CSV table of C-alpha atoms in Angstrom, one decimal:
chain,number,residue,atom,x,y,z
A,9,MET,CA,-10.8,25.2,41.3
A,10,ALA,CA,-13.5,25.3,38.9
A,11,LEU,CA,-11.0,26.3,36.1
A,12,TRP,CA,-8.8,23.6,36.7
A,13,LYS,CA,-11.8,21.3,36.4
A,14,LYS,CA,-12.7,22.7,33.2
A,15,ILE,CA,-8.8,22.6,31.7
A,16,TRP,CA,-8.7,18.9,33.0
A,17,SER,CA,-12.1,18.1,31.4
A,18,TRP,CA,-10.6,19.7,27.7
A,19,VAL,CA,-7.4,17.6,28.1
A,20,THR,CA,-8.9,14.5,29.0
A,21,THR,CA,-11.3,15.0,25.9
A,22,LEU,CA,-8.7,16.1,23.5
A,23,GLY,CA,-6.3,12.9,24.7
A,24,ALA,CA,-9.2,10.5,24.2
A,25,ALA,CA,-9.9,12.1,20.7
A,26,VAL,CA,-6.5,11.7,19.6
A,27,ILE,CA,-6.3,8.1,21.1
A,28,VAL,CA,-9.5,7.2,19.2
A,29,SER,CA,-8.4,8.8,15.7
A,30,SER,CA,-5.0,6.9,16.1
A,31,LEU,CA,-6.8,3.6,16.9
A,32,ILE,CA,-9.0,4.5,13.7
A,33,GLY,CA,-5.7,5.1,11.7
A,34,ILE,CA,-3.9,2.2,12.7
A,35,PHE,CA,-6.7,-0.5,12.5
A,36,VAL,CA,-9.7,0.9,10.2
A,37,ILE,CA,-9.0,3.8,7.6
A,38,GLN,CA,-6.2,5.8,6.6
A,39,PRO,CA,-5.9,8.6,4.1
A,40,TYR,CA,-2.7,8.6,1.7
A,41,ARG,CA,-1.1,10.5,-1.1
A,42,VAL,CA,-0.1,9.0,-4.3
A,43,GLU,CA,3.4,10.0,-4.8
A,44,GLY,CA,4.9,10.0,-8.4
A,45,HIS,CA,3.2,8.7,-11.7
A,46,SER,CA,3.6,4.8,-11.3
A,47,MET,CA,-0.2,4.3,-11.3
A,48,ASP,CA,-1.0,6.8,-13.9
A,49,PRO,CA,-3.7,6.7,-15.6
A,50,THR,CA,-5.5,5.0,-12.6
A,51,LEU,CA,-4.2,7.5,-9.9
A,52,HIS,CA,-2.5,10.6,-10.5
A,53,ASP,CA,0.6,12.2,-8.4
A,54,ARG,CA,-0.6,13.9,-5.2
A,55,GLU,CA,-3.8,12.3,-5.6
A,56,ARG,CA,-5.7,11.3,-2.1
A,57,VAL,CA,-6.8,7.9,-1.7
A,58,TYR,CA,-8.3,6.3,1.3
A,59,VAL,CA,-7.4,2.8,2.5
A,60,ALA,CA,-9.2,0.1,4.7
A,61,LYS,CA,-6.7,-1.0,6.9
A,62,TRP,CA,-8.7,-3.9,8.3
A,63,PRO,CA,-7.2,-6.2,5.7
A,64,HIS,CA,-3.8,-5.8,7.2
A,65,THR,CA,-5.1,-6.1,10.7
A,66,PHE,CA,-6.5,-9.3,10.1
A,67,SER,CA,-3.9,-10.6,7.9
A,68,GLU,CA,-6.0,-11.0,4.8
A,69,TYR,CA,-4.8,-11.4,1.3
A,70,PRO,CA,-5.8,-8.9,-1.1
A,71,ASP,CA,-7.7,-10.0,-4.4
A,72,TYR,CA,-6.2,-9.8,-7.8
A,73,GLY,CA,-6.6,-6.3,-9.3
A,74,ASP,CA,-6.9,-4.7,-5.9
A,75,ILE,CA,-5.0,-1.3,-5.3
A,76,VAL,CA,-2.9,-1.8,-2.1
A,77,ILE,CA,-0.2,0.3,0.0
A,78,ILE,CA,2.7,-1.6,0.6
A,79,ASP,CA,5.7,-0.8,3.0
A,80,SER,CA,8.6,-1.4,0.1
A,81,ARG,CA,11.0,-2.3,2.7
A,82,VAL,CA,10.7,-6.0,2.2
A,83,ASP,CA,14.4,-6.8,3.8
A,84,ARG,CA,13.1,-6.0,7.2
A,85,SER,CA,10.2,-7.5,9.6
A,86,ARG,CA,7.2,-5.1,10.7
A,87,SER,CA,5.7,-5.1,14.0
A,88,LEU,CA,2.8,-3.4,15.4
A,89,GLY,CA,5.2,-0.7,16.4
A,90,ASP,CA,5.5,0.1,12.8
A,91,ASP,CA,2.2,1.0,12.5
A,92,VAL,CA,1.8,3.0,15.7
A,93,LEU,CA,4.6,4.9,14.6
A,94,GLU,CA,3.5,5.4,11.0
A,95,ASN,CA,0.4,6.6,12.0
A,96,PRO,CA,-0.7,10.1,10.4
A,97,LEU,CA,-1.0,11.9,13.6
A,98,LEU,CA,2.7,11.0,14.7
A,99,GLN,CA,3.9,11.7,11.2
A,100,LEU,CA,2.9,15.5,11.9
A,101,ILE,CA,5.5,15.1,14.6
A,102,ARG,CA,8.2,12.9,13.2
A,103,PRO,CA,7.8,12.4,9.5
A,104,LEU,CA,9.5,9.7,7.9
A,105,ASN,CA,12.3,11.2,5.7
A,106,ASP,CA,12.5,8.4,2.9
A,107,ARG,CA,9.7,7.1,0.6
A,108,VAL,CA,9.0,3.6,1.8
A,109,PHE,CA,5.0,3.4,0.9
A,110,PHE,CA,4.2,2.2,-2.6
A,111,ILE,CA,0.6,2.2,-4.0
A,112,LYS,CA,0.5,-0.7,-6.5
A,113,ARG,CA,-1.9,-3.4,-7.8
A,114,VAL,CA,-2.1,-7.2,-6.9
A,115,ILE,CA,-0.9,-9.0,-9.8
A,116,GLY,CA,0.0,-12.3,-8.1
A,117,LYS,CA,-0.9,-14.3,-4.9
A,118,PRO,CA,0.8,-17.4,-3.4
A,119,GLY,CA,1.4,-20.2,-6.0
A,120,ASP,CA,0.6,-18.1,-9.0
A,121,VAL,CA,3.3,-18.4,-11.6
A,122,LEU,CA,4.2,-15.0,-13.4
A,123,THR,CA,5.8,-14.5,-16.6
A,124,PHE,CA,6.6,-11.6,-19.0
A,125,LYS,CA,6.6,-12.0,-22.6
A,126,ASP,CA,5.0,-10.4,-25.6
A,127,HIS,CA,4.9,-7.3,-23.7
A,128,LYS,CA,2.3,-8.8,-21.5
A,129,VAL,CA,1.8,-10.4,-18.0
A,130,TYR,CA,1.0,-13.9,-17.9
A,131,ARG,CA,-0.5,-15.5,-14.8
A,132,ASN,CA,-0.4,-19.2,-14.6
A,133,GLY,CA,0.2,-19.4,-18.6
A,134,GLN,CA,-3.0,-16.9,-19.2
A,135,PRO,CA,-2.4,-13.7,-20.4
A,136,LEU,CA,-4.2,-10.9,-18.3
A,137,ASP,CA,-6.8,-8.5,-19.4
A,138,GLU,CA,-5.5,-5.2,-17.9
A,139,PRO,CA,-7.7,-2.4,-19.4
A,140,TYR,CA,-6.2,0.0,-16.5
A,141,ILE,CA,-2.7,0.0,-17.7
A,142,LYS,CA,-1.3,3.2,-19.3
A,143,GLU,CA,0.4,1.7,-22.3
A,144,THR,CA,2.0,-1.3,-23.9
A,145,MET,CA,4.6,-2.8,-21.1
A,146,GLU,CA,8.0,-2.7,-22.5
A,147,TYR,CA,9.3,-5.3,-20.1
A,148,GLU,CA,10.1,-8.7,-21.0
A,149,SER,CA,11.9,-11.4,-19.3
A,150,ASP,CA,12.9,-15.2,-19.5
A,151,GLU,CA,12.6,-15.2,-15.7
A,152,THR,CA,9.6,-17.2,-14.3
A,153,TRP,CA,8.4,-15.6,-10.8
A,154,THR,CA,6.6,-18.0,-8.5
A,155,VAL,CA,4.8,-16.4,-5.7
A,156,PRO,CA,5.8,-17.7,-2.4
A,157,ASP,CA,3.5,-18.5,0.5
A,158,GLY,CA,2.7,-15.5,2.6
A,159,HIS,CA,3.3,-13.1,-0.1
A,160,VAL,CA,2.0,-10.9,-3.0
A,161,PHE,CA,3.4,-9.8,-6.2
A,162,VAL,CA,2.5,-6.1,-7.2
A,163,MET,CA,2.8,-3.5,-10.3
A,164,GLY,CA,2.0,-0.2,-11.3
A,165,ASP,CA,-0.5,0.5,-13.7
A,166,ASN,CA,2.2,2.6,-15.6
A,167,ARG,CA,4.4,-0.7,-16.2
A,168,ASN,CA,7.1,1.7,-17.9
A,169,ASN,CA,7.6,3.8,-15.3
A,170,SER,CA,7.0,1.7,-11.8
A,171,GLU,CA,9.2,0.4,-9.1
A,172,ASP,CA,7.3,-2.7,-8.2
A,173,SER,CA,7.7,-6.4,-7.4
A,174,ARG,CA,9.8,-6.8,-10.7
A,175,MET,CA,12.5,-4.7,-9.1
A,176,ILE,CA,11.9,-4.9,-5.0
A,177,GLY,CA,10.8,-8.7,-5.1
A,178,TYR,CA,7.9,-10.4,-3.5
A,179,ILE,CA,6.0,-8.6,-1.1
A,180,PRO,CA,5.1,-10.2,2.6
A,181,LEU,CA,1.7,-10.2,3.4
A,182,ASP,CA,2.6,-7.9,6.5
A,183,HIS,CA,3.8,-5.1,4.2
A,184,VAL,CA,0.5,-4.9,2.8
A,185,LEU,CA,-0.8,-1.9,4.6
A,186,GLY,CA,-4.2,-1.6,3.3
A,187,LYS,CA,-6.5,-1.7,0.2
A,188,MET,CA,-7.9,1.2,-1.6
A,189,ILE,CA,-11.3,2.1,-0.9
A,190,TYR,CA,-11.7,5.4,-2.2
A,191,PRO,CA,-11.6,7.0,-5.0
């Protein structure tokens, strides 16, 4: 009987640890790995970053220039179930097959008017000072982007090699999964 008590004690302790670490990963902090070169030179391919999840948990808007993790599947709504199933512990059991999480920089918030001319980004008529970008942006457009309520506009620092809001559109606030806090 004493052996079963020890086994039960170990099982319940391990179960509690899994639950607590899952809750921390869903609501507080989570590691991500950079995939690709869209954030060069700020972040590099395969680099590990840590992301604060509480802005997502409390639906807080990120600040201009914040580096965020986004769910690029903007054509579908998200739920708490997505957050649970995307937890790193569950990814060990059931990994996502497609690359859906992008790491990008916040360029526009609701109401901002963005234009792309002279190889620069203009927000509300003012050119952005962007010392973090890799090289001069080749992209220019006659289109004007006005960020709608409940959304943000994101871009990679490697503007010439980044799939971002210019391609996938505005990012709903609930698709901003967290804000990078380290490195």
